[in-house]
mmCIF file of C-alpha atoms in Angstrom:
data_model
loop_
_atom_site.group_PDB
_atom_site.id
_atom_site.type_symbol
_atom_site.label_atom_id
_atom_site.label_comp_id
_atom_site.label_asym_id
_atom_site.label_seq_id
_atom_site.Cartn_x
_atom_site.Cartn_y
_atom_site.Cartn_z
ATOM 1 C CA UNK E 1 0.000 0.000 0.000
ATOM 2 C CA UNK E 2 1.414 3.791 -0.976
ATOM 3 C CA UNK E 3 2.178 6.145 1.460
ATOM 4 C CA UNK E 4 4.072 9.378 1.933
ATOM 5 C CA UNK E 5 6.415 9.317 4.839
ATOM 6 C CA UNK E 6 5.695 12.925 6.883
ATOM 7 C CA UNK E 7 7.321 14.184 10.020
ATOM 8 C CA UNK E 8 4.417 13.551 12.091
ATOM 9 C CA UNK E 9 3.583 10.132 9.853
ATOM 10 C CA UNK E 10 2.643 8.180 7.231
ATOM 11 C CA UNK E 11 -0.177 9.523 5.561
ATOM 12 C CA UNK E 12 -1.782 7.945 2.286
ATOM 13 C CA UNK E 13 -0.973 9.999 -1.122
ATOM 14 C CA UNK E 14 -4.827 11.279 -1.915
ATOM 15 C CA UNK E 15 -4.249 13.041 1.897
ATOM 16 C CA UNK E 16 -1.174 15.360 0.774
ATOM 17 C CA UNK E 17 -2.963 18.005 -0.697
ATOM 18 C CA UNK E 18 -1.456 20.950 -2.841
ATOM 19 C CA UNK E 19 2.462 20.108 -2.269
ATOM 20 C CA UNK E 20 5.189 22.524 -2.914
ATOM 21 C CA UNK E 21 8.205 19.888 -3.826
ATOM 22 C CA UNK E 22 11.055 22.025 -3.277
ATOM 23 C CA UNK E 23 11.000 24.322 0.018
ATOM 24 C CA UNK E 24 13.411 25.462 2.720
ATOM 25 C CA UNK E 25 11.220 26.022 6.281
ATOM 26 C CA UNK E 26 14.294 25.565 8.560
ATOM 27 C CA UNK E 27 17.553 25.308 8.192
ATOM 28 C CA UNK E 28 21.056 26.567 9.482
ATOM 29 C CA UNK E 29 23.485 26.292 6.909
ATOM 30 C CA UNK E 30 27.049 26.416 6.974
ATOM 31 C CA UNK E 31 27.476 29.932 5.470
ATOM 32 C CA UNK E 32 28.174 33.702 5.803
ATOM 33 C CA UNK E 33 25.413 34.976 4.345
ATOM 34 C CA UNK E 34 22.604 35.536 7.422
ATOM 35 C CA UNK E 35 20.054 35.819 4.847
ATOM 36 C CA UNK E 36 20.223 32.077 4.086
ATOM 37 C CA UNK E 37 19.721 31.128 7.689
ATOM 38 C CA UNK E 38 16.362 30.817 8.299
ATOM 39 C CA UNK E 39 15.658 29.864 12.288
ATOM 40 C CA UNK E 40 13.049 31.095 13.372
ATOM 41 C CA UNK E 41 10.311 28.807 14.214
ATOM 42 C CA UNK E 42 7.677 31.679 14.848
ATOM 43 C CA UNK E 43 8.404 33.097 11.546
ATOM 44 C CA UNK E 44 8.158 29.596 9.828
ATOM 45 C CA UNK E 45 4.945 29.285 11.580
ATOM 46 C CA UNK E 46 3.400 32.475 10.493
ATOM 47 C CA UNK E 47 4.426 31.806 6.869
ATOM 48 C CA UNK E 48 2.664 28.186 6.849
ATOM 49 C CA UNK E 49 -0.357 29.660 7.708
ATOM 50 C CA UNK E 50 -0.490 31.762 5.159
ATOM 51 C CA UNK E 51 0.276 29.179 3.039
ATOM 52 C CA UNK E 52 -2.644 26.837 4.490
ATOM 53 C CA UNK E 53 -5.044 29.998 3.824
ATOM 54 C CA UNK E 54 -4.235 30.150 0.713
ATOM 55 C CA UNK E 55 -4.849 26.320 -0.298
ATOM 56 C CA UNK E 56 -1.558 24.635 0.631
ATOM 57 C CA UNK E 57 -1.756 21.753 2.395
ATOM 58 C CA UNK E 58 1.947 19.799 2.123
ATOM 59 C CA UNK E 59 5.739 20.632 1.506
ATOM 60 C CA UNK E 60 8.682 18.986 0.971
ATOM 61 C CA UNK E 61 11.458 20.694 3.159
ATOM 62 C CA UNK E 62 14.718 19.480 1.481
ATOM 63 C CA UNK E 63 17.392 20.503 4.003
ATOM 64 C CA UNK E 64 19.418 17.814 4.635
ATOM 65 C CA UNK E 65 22.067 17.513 7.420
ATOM 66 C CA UNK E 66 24.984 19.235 5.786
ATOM 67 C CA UNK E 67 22.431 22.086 5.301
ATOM 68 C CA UNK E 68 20.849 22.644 8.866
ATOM 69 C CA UNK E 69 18.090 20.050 9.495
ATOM 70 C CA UNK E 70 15.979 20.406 12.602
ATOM 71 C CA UNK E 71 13.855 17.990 12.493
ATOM 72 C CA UNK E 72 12.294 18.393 15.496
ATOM 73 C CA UNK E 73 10.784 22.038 14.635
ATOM 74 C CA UNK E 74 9.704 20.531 12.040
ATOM 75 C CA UNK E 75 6.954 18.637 13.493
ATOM 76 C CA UNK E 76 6.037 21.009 16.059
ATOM 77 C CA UNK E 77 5.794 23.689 12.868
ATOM 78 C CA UNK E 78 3.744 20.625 11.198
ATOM 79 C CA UNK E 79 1.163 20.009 14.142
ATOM 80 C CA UNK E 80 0.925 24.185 15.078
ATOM 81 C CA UNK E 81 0.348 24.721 11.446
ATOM 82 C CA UNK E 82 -1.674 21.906 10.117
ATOM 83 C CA UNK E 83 0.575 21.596 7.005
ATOM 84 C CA UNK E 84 2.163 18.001 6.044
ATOM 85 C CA UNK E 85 5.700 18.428 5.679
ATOM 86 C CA UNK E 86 8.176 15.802 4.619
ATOM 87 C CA UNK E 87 11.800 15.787 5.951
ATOM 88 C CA UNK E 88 15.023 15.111 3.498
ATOM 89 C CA UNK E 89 17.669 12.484 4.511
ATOM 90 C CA UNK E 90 20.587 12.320 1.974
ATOM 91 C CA UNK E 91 23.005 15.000 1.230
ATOM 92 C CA UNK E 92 23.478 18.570 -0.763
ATOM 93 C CA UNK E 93 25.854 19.465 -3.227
ATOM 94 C CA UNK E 94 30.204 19.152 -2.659
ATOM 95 C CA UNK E 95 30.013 22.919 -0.737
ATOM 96 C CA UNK E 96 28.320 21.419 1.927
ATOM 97 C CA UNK E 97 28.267 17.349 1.803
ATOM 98 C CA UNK E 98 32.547 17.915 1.306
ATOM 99 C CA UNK E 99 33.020 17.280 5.071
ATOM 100 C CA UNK E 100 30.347 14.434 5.458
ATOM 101 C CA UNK E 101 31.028 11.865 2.309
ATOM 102 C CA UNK E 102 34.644 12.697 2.555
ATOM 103 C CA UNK E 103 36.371 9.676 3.988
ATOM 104 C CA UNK E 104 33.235 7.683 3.943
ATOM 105 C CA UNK E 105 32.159 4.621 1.650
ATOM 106 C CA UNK E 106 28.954 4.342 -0.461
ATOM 107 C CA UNK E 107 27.367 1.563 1.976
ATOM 108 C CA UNK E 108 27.960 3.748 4.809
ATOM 109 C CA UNK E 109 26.246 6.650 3.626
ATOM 110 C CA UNK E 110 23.294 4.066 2.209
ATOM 111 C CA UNK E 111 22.854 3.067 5.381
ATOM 112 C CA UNK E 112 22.850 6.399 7.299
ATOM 113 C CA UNK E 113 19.982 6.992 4.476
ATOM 114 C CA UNK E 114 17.997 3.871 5.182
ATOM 115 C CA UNK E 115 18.117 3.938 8.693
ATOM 116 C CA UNK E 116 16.800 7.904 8.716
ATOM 117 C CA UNK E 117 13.654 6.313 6.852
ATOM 118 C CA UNK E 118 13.221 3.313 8.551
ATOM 119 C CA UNK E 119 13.907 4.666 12.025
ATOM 120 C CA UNK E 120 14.055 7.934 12.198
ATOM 121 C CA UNK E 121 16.856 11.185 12.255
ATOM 122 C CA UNK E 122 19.182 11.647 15.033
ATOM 123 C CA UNK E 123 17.184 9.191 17.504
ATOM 124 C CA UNK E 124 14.155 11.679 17.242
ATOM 125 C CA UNK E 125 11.617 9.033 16.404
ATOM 126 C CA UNK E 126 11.107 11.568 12.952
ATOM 127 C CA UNK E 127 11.685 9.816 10.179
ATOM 128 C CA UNK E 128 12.805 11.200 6.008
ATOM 129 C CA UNK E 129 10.402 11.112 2.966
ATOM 130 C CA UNK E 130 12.445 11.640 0.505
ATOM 131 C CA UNK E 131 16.362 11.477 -0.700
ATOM 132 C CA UNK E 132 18.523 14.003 -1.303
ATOM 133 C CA UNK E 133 21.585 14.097 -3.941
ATOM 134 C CA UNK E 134 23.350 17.301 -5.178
ATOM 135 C CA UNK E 135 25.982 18.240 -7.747
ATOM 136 C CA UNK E 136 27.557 20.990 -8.298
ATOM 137 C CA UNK E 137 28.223 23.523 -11.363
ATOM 138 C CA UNK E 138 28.579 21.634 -14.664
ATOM 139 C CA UNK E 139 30.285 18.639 -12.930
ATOM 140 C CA UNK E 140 29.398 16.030 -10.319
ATOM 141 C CA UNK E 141 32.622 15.502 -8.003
ATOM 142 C CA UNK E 142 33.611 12.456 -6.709
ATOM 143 C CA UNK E 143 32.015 13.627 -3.179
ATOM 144 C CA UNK E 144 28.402 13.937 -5.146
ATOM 145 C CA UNK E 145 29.252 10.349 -7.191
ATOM 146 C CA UNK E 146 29.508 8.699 -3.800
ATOM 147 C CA UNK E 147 26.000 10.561 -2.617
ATOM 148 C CA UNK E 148 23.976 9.571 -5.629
ATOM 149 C CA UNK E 149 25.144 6.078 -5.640
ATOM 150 C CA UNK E 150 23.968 6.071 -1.832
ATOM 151 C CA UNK E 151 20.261 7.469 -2.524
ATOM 152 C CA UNK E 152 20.512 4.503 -5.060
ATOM 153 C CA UNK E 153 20.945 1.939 -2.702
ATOM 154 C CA UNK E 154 18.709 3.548 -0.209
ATOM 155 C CA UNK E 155 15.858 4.054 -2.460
ATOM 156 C CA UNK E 156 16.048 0.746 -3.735
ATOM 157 C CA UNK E 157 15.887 -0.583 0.245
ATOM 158 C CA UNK E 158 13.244 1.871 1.028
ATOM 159 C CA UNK E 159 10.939 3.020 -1.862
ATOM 160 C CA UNK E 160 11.594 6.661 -1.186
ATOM 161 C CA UNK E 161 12.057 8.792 -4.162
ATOM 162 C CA UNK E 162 14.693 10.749 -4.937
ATOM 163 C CA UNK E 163 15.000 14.285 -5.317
ATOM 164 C CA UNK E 164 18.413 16.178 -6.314
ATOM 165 C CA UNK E 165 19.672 19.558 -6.696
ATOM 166 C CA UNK E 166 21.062 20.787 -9.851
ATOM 167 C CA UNK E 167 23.264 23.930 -9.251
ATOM 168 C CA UNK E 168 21.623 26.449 -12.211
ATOM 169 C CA UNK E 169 20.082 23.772 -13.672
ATOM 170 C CA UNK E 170 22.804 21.908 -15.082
ATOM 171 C CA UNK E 171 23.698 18.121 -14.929
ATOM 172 C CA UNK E 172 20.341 17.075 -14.603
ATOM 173 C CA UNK E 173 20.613 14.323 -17.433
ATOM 174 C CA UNK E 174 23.767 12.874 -15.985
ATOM 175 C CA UNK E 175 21.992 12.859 -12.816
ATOM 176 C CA UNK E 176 19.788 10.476 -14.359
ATOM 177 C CA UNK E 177 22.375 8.355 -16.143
ATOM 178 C CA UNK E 178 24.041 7.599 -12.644
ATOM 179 C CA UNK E 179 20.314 6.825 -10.623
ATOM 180 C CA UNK E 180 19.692 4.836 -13.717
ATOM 181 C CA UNK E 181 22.771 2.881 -13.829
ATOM 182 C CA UNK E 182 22.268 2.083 -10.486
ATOM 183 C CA UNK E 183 18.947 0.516 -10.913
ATOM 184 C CA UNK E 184 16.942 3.425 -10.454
ATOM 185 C CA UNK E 185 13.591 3.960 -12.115
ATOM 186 C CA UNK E 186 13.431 7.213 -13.458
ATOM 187 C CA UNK E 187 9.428 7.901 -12.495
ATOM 188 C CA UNK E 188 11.078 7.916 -9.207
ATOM 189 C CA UNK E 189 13.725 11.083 -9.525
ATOM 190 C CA UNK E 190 13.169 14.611 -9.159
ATOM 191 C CA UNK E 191 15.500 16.763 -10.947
ATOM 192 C CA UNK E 192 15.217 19.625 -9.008
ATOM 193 C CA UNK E 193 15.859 23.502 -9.991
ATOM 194 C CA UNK E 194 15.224 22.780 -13.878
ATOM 195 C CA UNK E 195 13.913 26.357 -14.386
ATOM 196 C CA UNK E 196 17.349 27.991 -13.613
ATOM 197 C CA UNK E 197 18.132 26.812 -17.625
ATOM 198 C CA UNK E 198 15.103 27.369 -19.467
ATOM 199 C CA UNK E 199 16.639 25.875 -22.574
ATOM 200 C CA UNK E 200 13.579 23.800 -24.443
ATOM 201 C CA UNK E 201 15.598 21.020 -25.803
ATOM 202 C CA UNK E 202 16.822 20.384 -22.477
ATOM 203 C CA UNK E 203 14.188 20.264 -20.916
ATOM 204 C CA UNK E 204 12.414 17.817 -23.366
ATOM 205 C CA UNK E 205 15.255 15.769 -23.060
ATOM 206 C CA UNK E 206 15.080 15.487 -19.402
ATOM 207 C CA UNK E 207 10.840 14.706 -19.819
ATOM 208 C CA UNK E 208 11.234 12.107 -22.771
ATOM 209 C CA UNK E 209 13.836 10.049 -19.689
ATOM 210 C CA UNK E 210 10.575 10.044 -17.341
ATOM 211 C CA UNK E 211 11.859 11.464 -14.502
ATOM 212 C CA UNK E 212 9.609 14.430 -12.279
ATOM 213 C CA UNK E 213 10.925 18.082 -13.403
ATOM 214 C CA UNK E 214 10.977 20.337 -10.815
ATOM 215 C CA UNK E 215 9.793 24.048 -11.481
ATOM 216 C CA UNK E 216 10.863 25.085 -8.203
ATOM 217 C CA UNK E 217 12.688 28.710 -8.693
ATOM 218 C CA UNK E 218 9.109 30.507 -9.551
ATOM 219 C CA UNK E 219 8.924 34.252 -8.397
ATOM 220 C CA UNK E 220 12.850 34.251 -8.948
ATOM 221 C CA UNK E 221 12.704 36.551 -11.556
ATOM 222 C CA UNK E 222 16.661 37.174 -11.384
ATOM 223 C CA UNK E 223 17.111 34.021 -13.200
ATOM 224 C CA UNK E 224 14.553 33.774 -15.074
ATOM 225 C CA UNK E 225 10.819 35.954 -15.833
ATOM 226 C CA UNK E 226 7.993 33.585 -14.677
ATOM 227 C CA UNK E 227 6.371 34.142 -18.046
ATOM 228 C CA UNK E 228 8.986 31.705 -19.489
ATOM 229 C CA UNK E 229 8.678 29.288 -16.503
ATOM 230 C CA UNK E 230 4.590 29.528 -18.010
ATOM 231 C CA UNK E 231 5.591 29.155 -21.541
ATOM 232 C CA UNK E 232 7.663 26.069 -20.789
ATOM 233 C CA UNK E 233 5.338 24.440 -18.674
ATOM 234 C CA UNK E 234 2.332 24.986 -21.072
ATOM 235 C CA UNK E 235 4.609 23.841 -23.874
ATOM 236 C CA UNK E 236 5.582 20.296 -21.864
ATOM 237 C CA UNK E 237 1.453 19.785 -20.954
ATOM 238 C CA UNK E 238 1.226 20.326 -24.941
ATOM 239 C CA UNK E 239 3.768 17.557 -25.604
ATOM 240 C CA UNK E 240 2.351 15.269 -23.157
ATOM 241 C CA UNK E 241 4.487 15.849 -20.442
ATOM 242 C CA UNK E 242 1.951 17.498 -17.991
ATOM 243 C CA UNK E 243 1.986 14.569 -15.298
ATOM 244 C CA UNK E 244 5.845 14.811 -14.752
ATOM 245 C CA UNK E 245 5.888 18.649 -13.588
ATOM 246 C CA UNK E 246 6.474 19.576 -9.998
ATOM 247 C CA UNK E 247 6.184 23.216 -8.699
ATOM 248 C CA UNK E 248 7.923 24.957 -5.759
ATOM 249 C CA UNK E 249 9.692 28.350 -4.883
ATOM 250 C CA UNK E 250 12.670 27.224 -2.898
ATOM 251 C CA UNK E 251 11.963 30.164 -0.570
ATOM 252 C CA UNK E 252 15.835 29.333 1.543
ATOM 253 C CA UNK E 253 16.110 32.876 2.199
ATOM 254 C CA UNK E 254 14.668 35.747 4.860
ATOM 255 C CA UNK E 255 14.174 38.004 2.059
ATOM 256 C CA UNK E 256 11.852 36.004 0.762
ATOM 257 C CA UNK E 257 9.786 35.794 3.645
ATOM 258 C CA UNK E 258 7.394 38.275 4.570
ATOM 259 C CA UNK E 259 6.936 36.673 7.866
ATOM 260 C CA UNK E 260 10.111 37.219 8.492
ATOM 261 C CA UNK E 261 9.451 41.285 8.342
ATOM 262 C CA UNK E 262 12.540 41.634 6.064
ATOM 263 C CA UNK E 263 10.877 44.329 3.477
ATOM 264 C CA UNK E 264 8.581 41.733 1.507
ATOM 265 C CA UNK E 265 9.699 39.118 -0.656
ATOM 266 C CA UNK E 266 6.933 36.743 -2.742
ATOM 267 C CA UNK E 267 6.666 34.526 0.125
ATOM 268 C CA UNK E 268 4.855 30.825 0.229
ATOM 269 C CA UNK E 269 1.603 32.124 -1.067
ATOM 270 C CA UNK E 270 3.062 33.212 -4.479
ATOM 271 C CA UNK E 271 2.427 30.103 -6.511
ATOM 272 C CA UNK E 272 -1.136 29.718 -5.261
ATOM 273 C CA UNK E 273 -1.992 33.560 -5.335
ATOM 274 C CA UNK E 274 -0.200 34.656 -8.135
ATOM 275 C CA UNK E 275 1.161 32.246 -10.222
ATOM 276 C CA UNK E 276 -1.288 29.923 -10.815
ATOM 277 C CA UNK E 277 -3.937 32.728 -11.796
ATOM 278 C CA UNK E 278 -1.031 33.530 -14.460
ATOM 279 C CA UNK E 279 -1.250 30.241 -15.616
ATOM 280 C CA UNK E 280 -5.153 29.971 -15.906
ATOM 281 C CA UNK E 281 -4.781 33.301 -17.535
ATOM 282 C CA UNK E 282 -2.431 31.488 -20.320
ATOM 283 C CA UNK E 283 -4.896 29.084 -20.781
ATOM 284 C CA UNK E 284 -3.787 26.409 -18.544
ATOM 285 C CA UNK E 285 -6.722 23.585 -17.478
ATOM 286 C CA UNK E 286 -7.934 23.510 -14.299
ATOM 287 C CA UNK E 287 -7.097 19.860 -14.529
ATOM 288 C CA UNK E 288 -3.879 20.211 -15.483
ATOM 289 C CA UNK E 289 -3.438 22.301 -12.320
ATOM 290 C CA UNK E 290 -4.743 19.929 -10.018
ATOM 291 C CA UNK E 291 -1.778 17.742 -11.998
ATOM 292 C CA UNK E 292 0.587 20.280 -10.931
ATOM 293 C CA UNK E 293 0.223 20.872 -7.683
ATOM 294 C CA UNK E 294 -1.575 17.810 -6.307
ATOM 295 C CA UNK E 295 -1.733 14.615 -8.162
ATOM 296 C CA UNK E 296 2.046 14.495 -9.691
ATOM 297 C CA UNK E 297 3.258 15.128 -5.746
ATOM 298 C CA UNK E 298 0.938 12.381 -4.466
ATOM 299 C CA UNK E 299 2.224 9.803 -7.305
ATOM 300 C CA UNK E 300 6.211 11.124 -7.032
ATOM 301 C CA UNK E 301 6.810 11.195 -2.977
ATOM 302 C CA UNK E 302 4.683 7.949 -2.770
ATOM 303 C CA UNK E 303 6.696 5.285 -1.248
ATOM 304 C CA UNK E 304 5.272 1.117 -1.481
#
C-alpha cells in the first residue's frame, strides 16, 4: 500500500494536498550569508499559515544535514500549522556534503539513508520522505558520485524517491544516467531547480527520460521571468508531459519571507496567489493544475 512518509507520519498519497516539492522552512546552513539562515520557528509558523489559507496543504522541506536540518521544529511547525511536511535524509551538493562523504564509503552513507527512513533522524523518532543528492556547477565531483550512488541503494531498500539539486540547472541528465545505472527507475527522480536553464531542448530531453521536473525557482525573476517558466510548462502539458511537472519556490532565504518582516519578498503564497492565476490566464486547465500541484506530488513522494 502507498504512502508518503511525513514528520508527524505516514499519511496515504490522496491526503497530501497541494504540495510545494522544493522548500526550505528551517535550516542553518554552513554559510556567511545571514540571509540564508532561516531559524526562526515563529516566523516559519506564520508563513505556513499563510500558506494553508491560501490552499496549501503539504511541503517537501529538502534541508538535509549538511544544510541545517531540525527535524524536530519541524513537526512542532507541522502540528501548530496543520501543514504536512516531509523531511530530506541524503546530502546537498560538494560545498556542503565535502566534510560528510569525505572519507566515507557508499554503503555507509546508504545506510545512514535507510536507517533515517526506517527509524528515524538523530534518535528523534522523525523519520525522512524523501532522498537528497546534489551536484555541483557543470560537474558532479567524486564527493556527489559517492551521494547519488547512496540514494541509489537507499531508495532501492526503502521506496523513497529521490530528489536532487542541480546547481543552475545543469547536470540534470547525468543525474539520471548515474540513478539509472544504479537501478533506479526514473518515475522515481526529481530533478530539481530545472527552471534555472530554461533551454527547451533540455528540458524535453530530461521529460522524454521520465523522470519528475521540478519548477521550483518561480517568483525568482533574477534568473529567469515567470512568463517563461509559463511558456515552458504549457509547452511540456502540450507535448504530453503534464503529469511529470512539480512546482515549488525554494523560498531558503529571509528576504523572501514576509513573515520574516525583512521588506517583503513573494513569500509561500506566491504560486497559489499569483502564479497559478497567471497560468489559468495562459490558458492552462484547471485539470492540469490539479496535476501540478496535487496529483504528480501524491504519485512522485509515494513510497510502497
Amino acid at each position: 500500500m502507498a504512502i508518503i512518509r511525513t514528520v508527524c507520519g505516514d499519511i496515504a498519497p490522496e491526503f497530501l494536498g497541494v504540495c510545494y516539492a522544493h522548500e526550505h522552512v528551517i535550516c542553518r546552513p554552513p554559510v556567511e550569508d545571514p540571509d540564508l539562515i532561516l531559524d526562526s520557528e515563529e516566523a516559519a509558523l506564520r508563513e505556513l499559515l499563510w500558506f494553508r489559507e491560501a490552499g496549501g496543504r503539504a511541503i517537501v522541506e529538502m534541508t538535509p544535514a549538511d544544510y541545517g536540518r531540525d527535524v524536530q521544529a519541524l513537526h512542532r511547525i507541522s502540528l501548530a500549522a496543520g501543514v504536512h511536511l516531509i523531511a530530506t535524509t541524503g546530502h546537498h551538493k560538494e560545498a556542503f556534503c565535502g566534510p560528510w562523504v569525505e572519507g566515507r564509503s557508499v554503503h555507509e552513507l546508504a545506510d545512514r539513508f535507510i536507517r533515517e527512513i526506517l527509524e528515524g533522524i538523530d534518535g528523534t523518532g522523525v523519520r525522512a520522505g524523501v532522498i537528497k543528492a546534489g551536484s555541483s556547477l557543470n560537474r558532479i565531483t567524486p564527493n556527489e558520485e559517492k551521494v547519488f550512488r547512496a540514494a541509489a541503494i537507499a531508495h532501492r531498500h526503502t521506496g523513497a524517491p529521490i530528489s536532487t539539486h542541480t546547481e543552475a540547472g545543469t547536470m540534470g541528465l547525468e543525474q539520471v544516467a548515474l540513478l539509472q545505472s544504479e537501478g533506479v527507475d526514473p518515475a522515481r527522480i526529481i530533478i530539481g531547480h530545472v527552471d534555472r536553464k530554461l533551454e527547451w531542448e533540455y528540458h524535453l530531453a530530461l521529460a522524454r527520460t521520465g523522470v519528475y521536473l521540478g519548477y521550483d525557482q518561480i517568483s525568482k525573476e533574477k534568473y529567469a521571468p515567470d512568463r517563461l517558466r509559463i511558456e515552458f510548462i504549457r509547452r511540456l502539458i502540450a507535448e504530453g508531459h503534464g503529469k511529470q511537472i512539480l512546482l515549488g519556490g525554494d523560498m531558503a532565504r529571509k528576504s523572501y519571507w514576509p513573515s520574516y518582516r525583512t521588506g517583503g519578498g513573494p513569500g509561500l503564497t506566491y504560486i497559489l496567489w499569483r502564479f497559478v492565476p497567471w497560468l489559468r490566464a495562459e490558458g492552462v486547465s484547471e485539470e492540469a493544475i490539479a496535476d501540478l500541484l496535487i496529483r504528480n506530488p501524491a504519485r512522485a513522494l509515494a513510497m510502497e
